XYZ file of C-alpha atoms in Angstrom:
599
model
C 134.630 7.743 149.362
C 134.678 11.251 150.030
C 131.852 11.813 147.633
C 129.904 8.826 149.261
C 130.325 10.410 152.947
C 129.098 13.459 151.626
C 125.934 12.205 149.851
C 125.336 10.253 153.067
C 125.670 13.428 155.271
C 123.411 15.319 152.768
C 120.768 12.264 152.950
C 120.937 12.375 156.736
C 119.925 15.905 156.855
C 117.772 15.980 153.665
C 114.913 17.964 155.274
C 117.147 20.666 156.047
C 118.990 20.721 152.781
C 115.747 20.983 150.868
C 114.920 24.056 152.735
C 118.224 25.517 151.783
C 117.839 24.099 148.304
C 114.414 25.745 147.617
C 115.929 29.134 148.493
C 118.841 28.607 146.234
C 116.642 27.383 143.402
C 114.519 30.491 143.575
C 117.508 32.784 143.789
C 119.279 31.203 140.845
C 115.966 31.070 138.668
C 115.281 34.650 139.254
C 118.944 35.525 138.790
C 118.994 33.687 135.175
C 115.654 35.350 134.496
C 117.055 38.830 134.890
C 120.380 37.995 133.011
C 118.765 36.322 130.148
C 116.330 39.391 129.643
C 119.381 41.908 129.879
C 121.875 40.063 127.837
C 119.697 38.959 124.932
C 121.506 41.286 122.498
C 119.648 40.441 119.269
C 116.467 40.709 121.066
C 117.231 44.031 122.223
C 118.461 45.354 119.134
C 115.283 44.372 117.454
C 112.865 45.803 120.266
C 114.024 49.256 121.203
C 111.173 49.750 123.661
C 111.953 46.629 125.727
C 115.705 47.865 125.730
C 114.631 50.917 127.530
C 113.734 48.910 130.491
C 116.807 46.574 130.487
C 118.969 48.643 132.829
C 116.179 47.827 135.595
C 116.939 44.187 135.348
C 120.707 44.767 135.374
C 119.915 46.715 138.684
C 117.744 43.879 140.044
C 120.581 41.228 139.136
C 122.786 43.535 141.351
C 120.552 43.660 144.379
C 119.729 40.032 144.094
C 123.421 39.035 143.863
C 124.201 40.852 147.303
C 121.299 39.386 149.028
C 122.036 35.970 147.705
C 125.634 36.026 148.786
C 124.666 36.867 152.303
C 121.897 34.220 152.307
C 124.037 31.464 151.243
C 126.816 32.409 153.614
C 124.359 32.426 156.409
C 122.424 29.342 155.460
C 125.697 27.325 155.137
C 126.592 28.346 158.731
C 123.481 26.753 160.035
C 124.268 23.564 157.983
C 127.632 23.605 159.378
C 126.274 24.053 162.933
C 124.425 21.041 162.484
C 127.032 18.847 160.674
C 129.924 19.812 162.992
C 129.332 17.068 165.462
C 129.697 14.637 162.562
C 132.782 16.361 161.416
C 134.096 16.104 164.835
C 133.566 12.494 165.037
C 135.503 12.062 161.795
C 138.421 13.816 163.369
C 138.575 11.747 166.473
C 138.681 8.719 164.208
C 141.821 10.076 162.478
C 140.519 12.163 159.581
C 142.911 15.003 158.625
C 141.651 18.441 158.502
C 142.501 18.631 154.826
C 140.068 15.650 154.197
C 137.405 17.491 156.313
C 137.978 20.632 154.200
C 137.503 18.703 151.112
C 134.444 16.964 152.498
C 132.835 20.304 153.225
C 133.788 21.565 149.902
C 132.188 18.603 148.119
C 129.073 18.769 150.312
C 128.656 22.549 149.486
C 129.069 22.152 145.725
C 126.799 19.122 145.307
C 123.826 21.035 146.916
C 125.049 24.481 145.262
C 125.527 23.183 141.830
C 122.315 20.822 141.886
C 120.254 23.852 142.989
C 121.814 26.252 140.415
C 121.182 23.822 137.619
C 117.513 23.263 138.713
C 117.068 26.972 139.166
C 118.320 27.618 135.662
C 115.756 25.216 134.251
C 113.039 26.886 136.363
C 114.467 30.108 135.150
C 113.796 29.260 131.623
C 110.155 28.832 132.228
C 110.132 31.960 134.301
C 111.828 34.073 131.410
C 109.184 32.809 128.987
C 106.339 33.813 131.363
C 108.033 37.291 132.152
C 108.730 37.924 128.521
C 104.947 37.266 127.803
C 103.736 39.483 130.812
C 106.203 42.340 130.150
C 105.154 42.340 126.070
C 101.540 42.273 127.136
C 102.229 45.065 129.662
C 103.970 47.196 127.116
C 101.512 46.312 124.457
C 104.134 45.501 121.650
C 105.075 42.664 119.412
C 108.430 41.353 119.789
C 110.895 39.365 117.632
C 114.005 37.299 118.159
C 113.326 36.405 121.601
C 114.522 33.193 123.084
C 114.364 31.985 126.720
C 117.440 29.796 126.074
C 120.533 32.281 126.528
C 123.841 30.666 126.765
C 125.389 33.937 127.924
C 123.069 34.054 130.814
C 123.603 30.476 131.915
C 127.198 30.820 131.830
C 127.031 34.212 133.969
C 124.667 32.393 136.547
C 126.918 29.218 136.857
C 130.045 31.376 137.362
C 128.313 33.642 139.820
C 126.939 30.735 142.060
C 130.177 28.694 141.739
C 132.272 31.580 143.026
C 129.824 32.294 146.057
C 129.957 28.399 146.692
C 133.593 28.269 146.707
C 133.776 31.223 148.976
C 131.147 29.595 151.199
C 132.987 26.377 151.204
C 136.351 28.133 152.076
C 134.785 29.885 154.995
C 133.008 26.914 156.401
C 136.235 24.497 156.033
C 138.510 27.027 157.572
C 135.928 27.664 160.690
C 135.539 23.768 161.244
C 139.237 22.933 160.693
C 140.555 25.835 163.272
C 138.169 24.728 166.087
C 139.374 22.188 168.690
C 137.640 18.610 168.491
C 136.094 18.889 171.796
C 134.527 22.415 171.223
C 132.983 21.005 167.903
C 131.603 17.833 169.560
C 130.073 19.855 172.461
C 128.908 23.031 170.525
C 125.407 21.879 169.835
C 124.988 21.072 173.636
C 126.165 24.347 174.838
C 123.322 26.690 175.646
C 123.518 30.274 175.202
C 123.375 32.185 178.583
C 120.074 34.076 178.824
C 120.493 35.711 182.241
C 121.248 39.527 181.797
C 120.889 42.295 184.139
C 117.487 44.341 183.817
C 119.376 47.604 183.698
C 121.433 46.475 180.539
C 118.520 45.199 179.046
C 116.608 48.539 179.557
C 119.552 50.497 178.174
C 119.987 48.443 175.197
C 116.259 48.599 174.503
C 116.356 52.368 174.818
C 119.383 52.529 172.613
C 117.926 50.369 169.670
C 114.598 52.123 169.842
C 116.609 55.393 169.495
C 118.685 54.179 166.524
C 115.381 52.989 164.874
C 113.972 56.528 165.360
C 117.167 58.270 163.835
C 116.993 55.937 160.903
C 113.257 56.672 160.272
C 113.870 60.395 160.408
C 116.761 60.058 157.899
C 114.370 58.335 155.400
C 112.308 61.309 155.408
C 115.161 63.679 154.657
C 116.473 61.964 151.642
C 115.800 64.842 149.503
C 117.771 67.139 151.757
C 120.795 65.200 152.702
C 120.801 62.984 149.766
C 123.177 59.888 149.965
C 124.240 60.725 153.646
C 120.822 60.324 154.705
C 120.773 56.677 153.005
C 124.021 55.715 154.693
C 123.006 56.959 158.349
C 119.509 55.385 157.886
C 121.123 51.914 156.749
C 123.591 52.003 159.664
C 121.122 53.078 162.426
C 118.206 50.711 161.194
C 120.457 47.723 160.893
C 121.984 48.373 164.298
C 118.724 49.421 165.801
C 117.032 46.111 164.517
C 119.687 44.121 166.289
C 119.193 45.608 169.598
C 115.410 45.388 169.376
C 115.899 41.683 168.991
C 118.723 41.512 171.630
C 117.173 43.363 174.291
C 113.530 44.512 173.679
C 112.184 40.966 172.936
C 114.048 39.488 175.963
C 112.582 42.327 177.987
C 109.067 41.582 176.958
C 109.500 37.955 177.406
C 110.587 38.453 180.998
C 107.420 40.588 181.665
C 105.279 37.983 180.019
C 106.636 35.314 182.238
C 105.957 37.411 185.395
C 102.426 38.005 184.390
C 100.655 35.042 186.098
C 97.449 35.582 184.063
C 99.328 34.618 180.967
C 102.191 32.579 182.066
C 100.223 30.074 183.897
C 97.531 29.394 181.115
C 98.223 26.096 179.295
C 101.772 25.700 178.258
C 102.523 29.311 178.004
C 105.183 29.338 180.644
C 106.867 26.447 178.704
C 106.645 28.471 175.430
C 107.943 31.674 177.063
C 110.701 29.744 178.476
C 111.529 28.203 175.341
C 111.881 31.462 173.569
C 113.645 33.133 176.567
C 116.233 30.090 176.389
C 117.210 30.501 172.678
C 116.170 34.256 171.927
C 119.893 35.525 172.123
C 120.943 32.823 169.674
C 118.106 34.039 167.501
C 119.161 37.553 167.339
C 121.288 37.657 164.353
C 118.628 35.616 162.247
C 115.841 37.557 163.449
C 117.432 40.717 162.488
C 118.305 39.481 159.010
C 114.703 38.209 158.709
C 113.379 41.470 159.510
C 115.606 43.405 157.044
C 114.962 40.939 154.316
C 111.298 41.149 155.054
C 111.460 44.994 154.650
C 113.260 44.628 151.456
C 110.996 41.975 150.154
C 107.854 43.883 151.023
C 109.124 47.004 150.138
C 110.253 45.705 146.624
C 106.780 44.454 145.857
C 105.024 47.434 147.326
C 107.190 49.975 145.283
C 107.057 47.977 142.167
C 103.135 47.925 142.228
C 103.465 51.524 143.206
C 105.275 52.367 140.030
C 102.437 50.479 137.916
C 100.081 52.997 139.628
C 101.902 55.968 138.502
C 101.761 55.229 134.697
C 98.231 56.657 134.206
C 98.868 59.373 136.777
C 101.853 60.619 135.206
C 100.452 60.447 131.902
C 97.515 62.411 132.649
C 99.667 65.104 134.415
C 101.954 65.476 131.112
C 99.295 66.132 128.487
C 96.175 68.031 128.420
C 94.447 66.390 125.545
C 93.788 62.684 124.734
C 94.421 63.159 120.997
C 95.862 66.006 118.701
C 95.284 66.059 115.175
C 97.135 68.129 112.554
C 95.546 68.844 109.343
C 92.609 67.056 111.011
C 90.478 67.354 107.702
C 92.235 64.387 106.281
C 90.698 62.157 109.081
C 87.142 60.962 108.901
C 84.883 62.746 111.378
C 82.982 59.667 112.172
C 86.259 58.071 113.634
C 86.351 60.745 116.155
C 82.664 60.662 117.070
C 83.164 56.746 117.717
C 85.308 57.826 120.667
C 82.170 59.635 122.273
C 84.472 62.623 123.151
C 83.752 64.876 125.942
C 85.598 67.602 124.262
C 86.134 68.015 120.531
C 87.444 71.487 119.477
C 88.741 72.363 115.930
C 90.613 75.541 115.499
C 91.082 76.957 111.937
C 94.477 77.798 110.612
C 95.781 79.761 107.805
C 99.435 79.727 107.027
C 101.853 81.817 105.124
C 105.448 81.910 104.610
C 106.050 83.836 107.810
C 102.985 83.700 109.921
C 100.394 81.199 111.270
C 96.776 82.866 111.667
C 94.035 81.796 114.139
C 90.561 82.968 114.621
C 90.669 84.160 118.228
C 87.060 83.764 118.853
C 87.270 79.960 118.504
C 89.623 80.036 121.484
C 87.126 82.305 123.319
C 84.510 79.484 122.808
C 86.780 76.521 123.739
C 89.895 77.836 125.550
C 93.033 76.237 124.752
C 94.038 73.956 127.882
C 97.719 73.456 128.986
C 99.538 71.638 131.902
C 101.720 73.611 134.564
C 103.727 71.879 137.074
C 102.568 72.816 140.784
C 105.284 70.496 142.340
C 107.109 67.310 141.559
C 104.043 65.224 141.640
C 101.189 67.319 140.421
C 100.080 69.584 137.702
C 97.113 71.976 137.179
C 95.131 72.658 133.955
C 95.286 76.270 132.809
C 93.051 77.665 129.980
C 94.019 80.528 127.578
C 91.206 82.538 125.842
C 91.811 83.836 122.433
C 92.402 87.237 123.958
C 95.055 85.940 126.199
C 96.740 84.119 123.521
C 96.791 87.203 121.418
C 98.475 89.419 124.040
C 100.768 87.127 125.557
C 103.746 85.534 123.337
C 104.716 83.006 125.976
C 101.291 81.741 126.354
C 101.461 80.843 122.788
C 104.085 78.303 123.469
C 101.232 76.034 124.589
C 99.757 76.229 121.154
C 103.262 75.718 119.419
C 103.447 72.298 121.241
C 100.300 71.068 119.233
C 101.626 72.187 115.713
C 103.614 70.885 112.949
C 107.417 71.424 113.220
C 107.309 73.968 110.369
C 104.552 75.911 111.965
C 106.300 76.135 115.411
C 108.907 78.668 114.014
C 106.776 81.104 112.498
C 104.935 84.180 114.062
C 101.494 83.561 115.460
C 98.521 85.976 114.986
C 95.249 85.394 116.655
C 92.914 87.773 114.837
C 89.086 88.810 114.445
C 86.871 86.477 112.239
C 86.923 89.155 109.593
C 90.617 89.641 109.517
C 91.118 85.772 109.325
C 88.679 85.559 106.567
C 90.730 88.079 104.581
C 94.068 86.106 104.908
C 95.372 84.422 101.789
C 97.232 81.382 102.700
C 97.125 77.614 103.175
C 94.160 76.461 105.059
C 94.185 73.527 107.553
C 92.747 72.659 110.966
C 94.195 71.846 114.423
C 91.758 69.387 116.366
C 92.093 68.350 119.974
C 90.051 65.542 121.593
C 89.446 64.523 125.182
C 87.474 61.268 126.131
C 85.833 60.067 129.107
C 88.367 57.226 129.963
C 91.734 57.184 128.112
C 92.713 53.643 129.174
C 89.344 52.238 127.695
C 89.812 54.036 124.451
C 93.629 53.793 124.249
C 93.709 51.466 121.171
C 91.415 53.530 119.308
C 93.403 56.677 120.105
C 96.770 54.999 119.289
C 95.311 54.116 116.025
C 94.316 57.724 115.306
C 97.705 59.108 116.450
C 99.383 56.748 114.025
C 97.188 58.193 111.229
C 97.974 61.456 112.176
C 101.811 60.664 112.008
C 101.222 59.059 108.556
C 99.564 62.344 107.175
C 102.245 64.502 108.735
C 105.668 62.812 108.286
C 107.490 65.923 109.787
C 106.290 64.765 113.027
C 108.431 61.713 112.925
C 111.452 64.264 113.645
C 109.669 65.615 116.927
C 110.571 64.399 120.270
C 107.553 65.732 122.425
C 104.687 64.810 124.706
C 101.891 65.907 122.345
C 100.074 62.688 121.903
C 98.855 61.074 125.187
C 99.178 57.440 123.692
C 102.985 58.127 123.118
C 103.503 59.566 126.574
C 101.685 56.509 127.979
C 104.173 54.151 125.989
C 107.147 56.017 127.476
C 106.063 55.652 131.135
C 104.764 52.290 130.581
C 107.915 50.869 129.226
C 109.928 52.486 132.133
C 107.803 51.598 135.122
C 106.603 48.280 133.900
C 110.268 47.164 134.153
C 110.430 48.324 137.833
C 107.226 46.645 138.584
C 108.201 43.200 137.327
C 111.645 43.799 138.981
C 110.002 44.405 142.283
C 107.587 41.692 142.159
C 110.156 39.119 141.505
C 112.881 40.510 143.898
C 110.122 40.433 146.432
C 109.630 36.663 145.880
C 113.158 35.949 145.973
C 113.731 37.811 148.842
C 110.680 36.348 150.593
C 112.028 32.709 149.712
C 115.407 33.361 151.413
C 114.184 35.019 154.538
C 111.667 32.431 155.091
C 113.922 29.544 154.447
C 116.668 31.174 156.764
C 114.005 31.248 159.453
C 112.663 27.772 158.686
C 116.333 26.535 158.950
C 117.217 28.177 162.145
C 114.177 26.748 163.681
C 114.515 23.345 162.295
C 118.301 23.208 163.330
C 117.170 23.278 166.929
C 114.359 20.800 166.397
C 116.445 17.686 167.349
C 117.336 19.090 170.930
C 113.745 19.840 171.306
C 112.617 16.176 170.844
C 113.618 15.132 174.513
C 111.410 18.003 175.997
C 108.357 17.284 174.086
C 108.749 13.637 174.624
C 109.155 14.205 178.496
C 105.772 16.437 178.300
C 103.994 14.008 176.398
C 104.957 11.115 178.777
C 103.856 12.946 181.793
C 100.448 13.218 180.432
C 100.474 16.463 178.561
C 97.657 16.604 175.788
C 98.912 16.575 172.353
C 96.647 19.452 171.427
C 98.631 21.415 174.006
C 101.721 20.646 172.634
C 100.908 21.478 169.149
C 99.367 24.704 170.263
C 102.638 25.541 172.074
C 104.540 24.784 168.898
C 102.195 27.029 166.754
C 102.783 30.072 169.438
C 106.455 29.579 169.773
C 107.045 29.450 165.854
C 104.288 32.105 165.233
C 106.154 34.445 167.595
C 109.531 33.931 165.741
C 107.644 34.500 162.494
C 105.489 37.353 163.613
C 108.056 39.715 165.472
C 110.504 40.184 162.495
C 107.482 40.472 160.182
C 105.968 43.292 162.173
C 109.261 45.051 162.541
C 109.806 44.621 158.773
C 106.336 46.294 158.146
C 107.180 49.212 160.206
C 110.584 49.558 158.291
C 108.753 49.508 155.047
C 106.099 52.107 156.293
C 108.877 54.392 157.074
C 110.962 53.513 154.136
C 108.266 54.516 151.745
C 109.080 58.080 152.467
C 112.219 57.601 150.271
C 109.997 57.209 147.253
C 107.959 60.260 147.565
C 110.204 61.937 145.092
C 109.257 59.150 142.610
C 105.916 58.260 143.531
C 102.908 60.716 144.072
C 101.113 58.493 146.509
C 103.513 55.798 147.814
C 100.989 54.556 150.271
C 98.209 54.208 147.836
C 96.485 50.661 147.779
C 99.297 49.475 150.150
C 96.989 46.774 151.196
C 97.345 44.666 147.896
C 101.110 44.053 148.164
C 100.815 43.483 151.928
C 98.013 41.013 151.383
C 99.984 39.099 148.787
C 103.145 38.964 150.921
C 101.521 37.943 154.064
C 99.597 35.129 152.179
C 103.002 33.661 150.929
C 104.530 34.514 154.505
C 101.794 32.453 156.180
C 102.338 29.528 153.941
C 106.007 29.246 155.081
C 104.721 29.529 158.670
C 102.300 26.501 158.071
C 105.054 24.546 156.430
C 107.626 25.224 159.128
C 104.926 24.125 161.804
C 104.296 20.927 159.793
C 108.071 19.924 159.491
C 108.984 20.954 163.206
C 106.081 18.902 164.513
C 107.056 15.971 162.473
C 110.598 16.048 164.077
C 109.893 16.757 167.673
C 106.518 14.652 167.988
C 106.023 11.070 166.812
C 103.153 10.617 164.751
C 100.121 9.102 166.403
C 99.707 5.417 165.359
């Protein structure tokens, strides 16, 4: 009987449960995807390059867990608000508090477990897709990978089961402790909107000041470290709350007093609707703004890391290819690259010394990268004379040599003296091409051939070959890119469904207002326009504040990203398209509830 009542309750609020369900499905799917990649032990052992980015997926799981926990508690509180009248009726008819608690528990678990199972199934597909994308990004062949990971399935089920258990307990306790009369009348009790202008003004100033402090702290992360992050978090969260609690009400009051706007169409009705419920929306708008900033920030930073790969690679190595004993590699393979620089330096090696013809360095100076600051390097060039006189500058030459050559003395001599040296002859060749990314595969093959010809290089951990440097940065930053993208999608789903849920939870009480307006002759076009404006403002305001948070928040990543604002329009466009889809979906559902369909 209890299960039947629970299923009946879910069926009666099916439209609202679907909104919650979609957010839970996306959260559990991405959670499983992260855990599946991070806990596939055989896969990690067989693919060392992939294992280097797994900690990023563990980090993503932690972030997603925190946000998911907050989301579920918040969304469930909305469901309880809508269902509490039904629970009150059951209590009036003699149902005991223990039975009501069981009813809530069953409802929560039916939705939660179903969403988790569906999410895991979707997660299997997502895991396969991400594995293909990730390995394509890293440009490696992988083995022993399976999208079905029993360990990840168990972790996902346990995590969400615990969250739903906690949510059920909290909801049950809140309902059981409330008097029956207050439960029955809760949905009919409006939130008072009358507040003194002085209080509104002071709260508005205080909220803006808190945001200003938080934004300043974001620019001081390098100086104040963890303290700046803590202060920024506290002040921005509090400032966001006060902005919606005071600033938005203040603006709406001004709009209502502006006749040119208020008396146009149904604007006065729209502003009144917003003013009536805005205080009740303060917490949800604050949450949405913060989630919006996290989601957009995750996508923006993720794509920012992707842009860093070629930049950091170019700043680390001076040459696109370095060949030791280059006489062993056919010259036509080098010419096929159409190099912009192709320099060969003759070497003669004895037991203690490596000799070079310094005039070759005068004709083509040796290039090296020197750091200017955290994000930029400059190219310096050393002539043969400079290398001969300055031992420290010879270190740039040693970086390109074989391990056994680096420990020897270096002499740069005249052509005559070089010709007279008796020793093992070889060549050191350096190459630069017009576009490294275009020629990357050919460069990788030549670098592999160079390694095969000189096995001693396998013991070296250096940044000589640009293709190797690219692989290192690509394996690390690609993980951040994928984590940012999928976390952004998960956060977007949660924030949009939270806002949808809050708007739709008040739709039943709005039916009477729209029906009355339609009966007195208000055109349906004006009513739908009013709905679009009202919901548009509720979507737009937290979105704008979230964008401001992101624009200032990117300052925290200036130590990791050389240009955090580069091509920022790409993630913004992707995000706003998805956000706009949720806006349209909310309008469609809300309109279907408050206005009867035309015959």
